[in-house]
Short mmCIF file of C-alpha atoms in Angstrom, two decimals:
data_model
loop_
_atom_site.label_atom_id
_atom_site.label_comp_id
_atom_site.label_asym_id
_atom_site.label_seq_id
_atom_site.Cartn_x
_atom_site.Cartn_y
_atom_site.Cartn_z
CA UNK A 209 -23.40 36.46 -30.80
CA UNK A 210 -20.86 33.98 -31.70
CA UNK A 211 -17.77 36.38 -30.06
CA UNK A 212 -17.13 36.55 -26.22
CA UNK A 213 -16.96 40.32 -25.15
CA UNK A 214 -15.06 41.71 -22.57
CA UNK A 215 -15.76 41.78 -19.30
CA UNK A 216 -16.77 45.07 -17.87
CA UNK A 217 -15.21 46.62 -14.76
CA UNK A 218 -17.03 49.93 -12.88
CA UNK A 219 -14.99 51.54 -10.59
CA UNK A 220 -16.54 49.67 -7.47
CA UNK A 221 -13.68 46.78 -8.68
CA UNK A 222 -16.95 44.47 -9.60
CA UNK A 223 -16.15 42.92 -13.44
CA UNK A 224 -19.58 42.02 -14.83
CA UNK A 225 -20.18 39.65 -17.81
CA UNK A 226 -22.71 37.33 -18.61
CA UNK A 227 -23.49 33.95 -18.21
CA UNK A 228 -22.90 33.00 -21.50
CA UNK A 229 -20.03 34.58 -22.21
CA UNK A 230 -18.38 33.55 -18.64
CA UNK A 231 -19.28 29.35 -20.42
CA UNK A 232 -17.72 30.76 -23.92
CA UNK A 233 -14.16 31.21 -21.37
CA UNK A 234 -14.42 28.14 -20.28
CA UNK A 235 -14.81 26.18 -23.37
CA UNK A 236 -11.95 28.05 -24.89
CA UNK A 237 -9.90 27.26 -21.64
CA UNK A 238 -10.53 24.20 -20.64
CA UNK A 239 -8.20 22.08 -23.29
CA UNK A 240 -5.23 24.98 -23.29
CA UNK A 241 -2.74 22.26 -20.98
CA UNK A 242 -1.40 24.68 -18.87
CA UNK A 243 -0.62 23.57 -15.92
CA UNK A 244 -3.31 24.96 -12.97
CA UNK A 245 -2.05 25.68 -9.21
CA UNK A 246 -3.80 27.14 -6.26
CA UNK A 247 -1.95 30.39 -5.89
CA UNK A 248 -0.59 31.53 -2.63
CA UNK A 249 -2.17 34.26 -0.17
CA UNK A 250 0.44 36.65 -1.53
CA UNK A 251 -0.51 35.79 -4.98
CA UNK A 252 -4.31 36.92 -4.19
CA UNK A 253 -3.33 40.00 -2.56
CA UNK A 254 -1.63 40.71 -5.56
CA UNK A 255 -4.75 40.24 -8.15
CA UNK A 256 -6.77 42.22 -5.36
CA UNK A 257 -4.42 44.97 -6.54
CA UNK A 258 -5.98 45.19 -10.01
CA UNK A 259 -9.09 43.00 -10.24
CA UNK A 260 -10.09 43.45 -13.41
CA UNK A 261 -6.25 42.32 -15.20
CA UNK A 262 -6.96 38.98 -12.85
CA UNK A 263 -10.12 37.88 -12.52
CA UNK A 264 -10.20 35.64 -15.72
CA UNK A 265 -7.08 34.16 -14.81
CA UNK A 266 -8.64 32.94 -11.38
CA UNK A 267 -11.26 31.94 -12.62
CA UNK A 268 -9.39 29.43 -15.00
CA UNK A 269 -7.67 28.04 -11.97
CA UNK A 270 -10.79 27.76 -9.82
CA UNK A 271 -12.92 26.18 -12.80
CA UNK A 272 -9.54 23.88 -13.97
CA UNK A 273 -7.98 23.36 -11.20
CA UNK A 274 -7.38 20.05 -9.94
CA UNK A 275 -8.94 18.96 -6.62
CA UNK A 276 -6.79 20.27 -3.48
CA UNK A 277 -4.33 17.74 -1.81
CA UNK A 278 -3.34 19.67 1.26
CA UNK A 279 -5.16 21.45 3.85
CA UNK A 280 -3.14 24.51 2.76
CA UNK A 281 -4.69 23.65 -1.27
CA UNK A 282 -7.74 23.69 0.38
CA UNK A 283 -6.94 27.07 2.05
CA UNK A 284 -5.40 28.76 -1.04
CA UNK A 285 -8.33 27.39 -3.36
CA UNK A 286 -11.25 29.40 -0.57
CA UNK A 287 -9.17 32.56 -0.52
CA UNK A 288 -9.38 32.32 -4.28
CA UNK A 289 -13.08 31.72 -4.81
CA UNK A 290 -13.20 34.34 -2.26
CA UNK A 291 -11.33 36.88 -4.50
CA UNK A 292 -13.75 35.69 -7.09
CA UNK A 293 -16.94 36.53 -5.90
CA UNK A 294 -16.02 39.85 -4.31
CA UNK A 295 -14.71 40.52 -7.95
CA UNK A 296 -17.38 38.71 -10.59
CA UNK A 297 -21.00 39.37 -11.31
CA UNK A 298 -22.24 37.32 -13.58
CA UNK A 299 -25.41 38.57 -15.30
CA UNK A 300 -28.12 37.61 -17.62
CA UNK A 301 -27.58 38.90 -21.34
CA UNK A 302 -31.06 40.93 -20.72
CA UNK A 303 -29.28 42.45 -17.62
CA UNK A 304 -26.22 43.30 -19.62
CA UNK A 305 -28.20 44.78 -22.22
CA UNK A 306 -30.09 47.52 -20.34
CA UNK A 307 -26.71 48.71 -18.41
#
């Protein structure tokens, strides 16, 4: 399958999509030139909000971010990858599959 699906979201907030479709994102976004931040705590509570309207947009940021300068970068940047795997299950095409 040549097409990245979408990802899917249960109602337990968890947005599930597979491996290969997770690397298809990141091909596609890693030459777009926007410019990549670490967003502020606010800015996370926010996406925690609606999970599923957010999670692709972190993980942009998290994959094409560039390295933190600050200790408060460095801060931002955890509570992000933090928001990411309470939100993201990546699977196995077989896995997605049979669900």
């Amino acid at each position: 399958m040549s097409e990245t699906r979408e990802p899917e979201m249960p109602d337990n907030g968890i947005v599930r999509m597979t491996f290969q479709d997770y690397d298809r994102f990141l091909e596609v976004t890693e030459h777009l030139g926007t410019p990549t931040f670490w967003p502020p705590i606010e800015d996370v509570d926010l996406m925690e909000e609606d999970p599923e309207k957010w999670i692709l947009f972190a993980c942009h940021l998290e994959e094409h971010g560039v390295p933190p300068k600050t200790k408060e970068e460095e801060y931002r940047r955890k509570t992000l990858r933090g928001f990411i795997n309470r939100h993201l299950e990546l699977c196995d095409d077989e896995e997605e599959g049979n669900e």
